[in-house]
Amino acid sequence: MIRIKEDRCDFCGTCVSVCPVDCIELRETVIKIDEKTCTDCKLCVYVCPIETLEFVDE
Amino acid sequence: MSDHYDVIVIGAGPAGSMAAWHASLGGAKVLVLEKDRDIGLPVRCAEGVGAAGLQSLIEADPRWIANKIEGINLISPHGKRVHLANEDFGYVLNRKLFDNFLAEKASKAGAEILTKAYAEELLFDEKGDVNGVVFSRFGKRLSLRAKIVMGADGVESRVGRWAGIRTQLKLRDIETCVQFTMANVDVTPSDCDFYFSHERAPGGYIWVFPKGDGIANVGLGISGEYAQYQSPLRYLEDFVQEHFPKASVLTTTVGGVPVAPTNKQIVKNGFMLIGDAAHQANPISGGGIVPAMVAGKLAGQVAAEAVQTGDVSAAFLKKYERQWYKSEGNTHKITYRLKEAVYKLTDDDLNKTADSILSLPEGKRTIVAVFKKALYNKPSLILDALKVFKMSISEVFDPLS
């Protein structure tokens, strides 16, 4: 699964722009991934400019 | 606030404010929804803009200009500098004040603007066409109807997706960017520096845009394709350590820039997409301010006409799309091809390009010459470069924003 280090997030929306299944909800200072929809494709992890997201192998 | 508008614009960046301004001038009743608490903040931009492009839209105003740029330096991996001078290259903006200025224009023309207004979903009529917006503000959830809704919500473009338009970017079509606004940066105050190196900024470039008084925006973008190996943050930390070890970081800015051709679909019945949300930034420079303003102005004008004639169908709104392609969109198709080639050059290729440019007499060192040398083994792309750069250097080399 993808884990978000929320304390590090700048809420810039780069991850949202590449999510193929539109499962990242971003508000002014809140970010959430809908785990049910997420396919673990990791595109969001790759494009985050400041390493906010990580893939955790369960 | 009323309960029905002609046009609701989601997002108050340059695209949204220009659209609201021009739709209002055309007589439409306009509302702008901005999710953040401040127009213009947080800044997600390198703040550089070409003078020609900007001045075709509004008069430059000292209130939001941080610095005038009279030269650019293209710097190769081995540190050779190709200097191009033009006293009218462009400006480094103060984006917060610039965005405020555009929002003020929209407001004075009659548009209503709400900050802290977070769009939650779109409303649709029985035929499935967009006809309103649901948004939340200070704990209240509100629904408003509109004849036309515009998505100007930036690179993430949730609004476009709600309208049923596919706006997702491929990794190769996004630049992931980090920038430090730094103090105590020793650079020529009137020059913007661009560093090109596959090793130091793969699939992108590094910029140093001085804002005066030793302050500069120092940032870089790398292609999403390469970001999985190392984040732009690490690349930038390495660069700053090497070039400006004594400078301090005042602000950190991060974000993604679409470097794609314009999105395939940018209008639907009662719906228009503008700016980064429509992938209208210049694909080779990543410059997005002027294209967003052009698109916003065109969209605003067409929206006002549509409201006046009572026809908000996609067929009518396509007038905006046609005008966009005539103005910038077709050029972006070519610059996208150039980007694909240029950002694949190895550091060796880039060094050779710099050396051969520097062997030319100074008067012959132009952007076109740079592209001719860089793409010497790709004649069809040289023709593309000639087509694009015949327009104007500063229009095309509108720095990343």
PDB file of N, CA and C in Angstrom, chain B residues 179-183 240 247-253:
ATOM      1  N   GLN B 179      11.848  24.167  -5.714  1.00  0.00           N
ATOM      2  CA  GLN B 179      12.551  25.437  -5.807  1.00  0.00           C
ATOM      3  C   GLN B 179      12.803  26.001  -4.412  1.00  0.00           C
ATOM      4  N   PHE B 180      13.984  26.549  -4.247  1.00  0.00           N
ATOM      5  CA  PHE B 180      14.269  27.300  -3.030  1.00  0.00           C
ATOM      6  C   PHE B 180      14.348  28.776  -3.402  1.00  0.00           C
ATOM      7  N   THR B 181      13.647  29.624  -2.676  1.00  0.00           N
ATOM      8  CA  THR B 181      13.922  31.055  -2.796  1.00  0.00           C
ATOM      9  C   THR B 181      15.025  31.321  -1.786  1.00  0.00           C
ATOM     10  N   MET B 182      16.179  31.788  -2.306  1.00  0.00           N
ATOM     11  CA  MET B 182      17.375  31.854  -1.462  1.00  0.00           C
ATOM     12  C   MET B 182      17.872  33.279  -1.300  1.00  0.00           C
ATOM     13  N   ALA B 183      18.456  33.552  -0.151  1.00  0.00           N
ATOM     14  CA  ALA B 183      19.125  34.826   0.088  1.00  0.00           C
ATOM     15  C   ALA B 183      20.628  34.601   0.008  1.00  0.00           C
ATOM     16  N   VAL B 240      22.593  23.134  -5.124  1.00  0.00           N
ATOM     17  CA  VAL B 240      22.763  24.294  -4.247  1.00  0.00           C
ATOM     18  C   VAL B 240      24.057  24.176  -3.445  1.00  0.00           C
ATOM     19  N   ALA B 247      24.369  30.342   0.621  1.00  0.00           N
ATOM     20  CA  ALA B 247      23.028  30.936   0.555  1.00  0.00           C
ATOM     21  C   ALA B 247      22.080  30.236   1.529  1.00  0.00           C
ATOM     22  N   SER B 248      21.056  30.971   1.960  1.00  0.00           N
ATOM     23  CA  SER B 248      20.052  30.400   2.869  1.00  0.00           C
ATOM     24  C   SER B 248      18.717  30.236   2.147  1.00  0.00           C
ATOM     25  N   VAL B 249      17.977  29.236   2.578  1.00  0.00           N
ATOM     26  CA  VAL B 249      16.672  28.978   1.965  1.00  0.00           C
ATOM     27  C   VAL B 249      15.597  29.768   2.709  1.00  0.00           C
ATOM     28  N   LEU B 250      14.926  30.668   2.002  1.00  0.00           N
ATOM     29  CA  LEU B 250      13.846  31.455   2.620  1.00  0.00           C
ATOM     30  C   LEU B 250      12.493  30.778   2.439  1.00  0.00           C
ATOM     31  N   THR B 251      12.296  30.175   1.266  1.00  0.00           N
ATOM     32  CA  THR B 251      11.016  29.532   0.962  1.00  0.00           C
ATOM     33  C   THR B 251      11.279  28.269   0.139  1.00  0.00           C
ATOM     34  N   THR B 252      10.530  27.238   0.402  1.00  0.00           N
ATOM     35  CA  THR B 252      10.586  26.038  -0.429  1.00  0.00           C
ATOM     36  C   THR B 252       9.266  25.907  -1.180  1.00  0.00           C
ATOM     37  N   THR B 253       9.363  25.734  -2.478  1.00  0.00           N
ATOM     38  CA  THR B 253       8.174  25.636  -3.328  1.00  0.00           C
ATOM     39  C   THR B 253       8.242  24.310  -4.074  1.00  0.00           C
TER      40      THR B 253
END
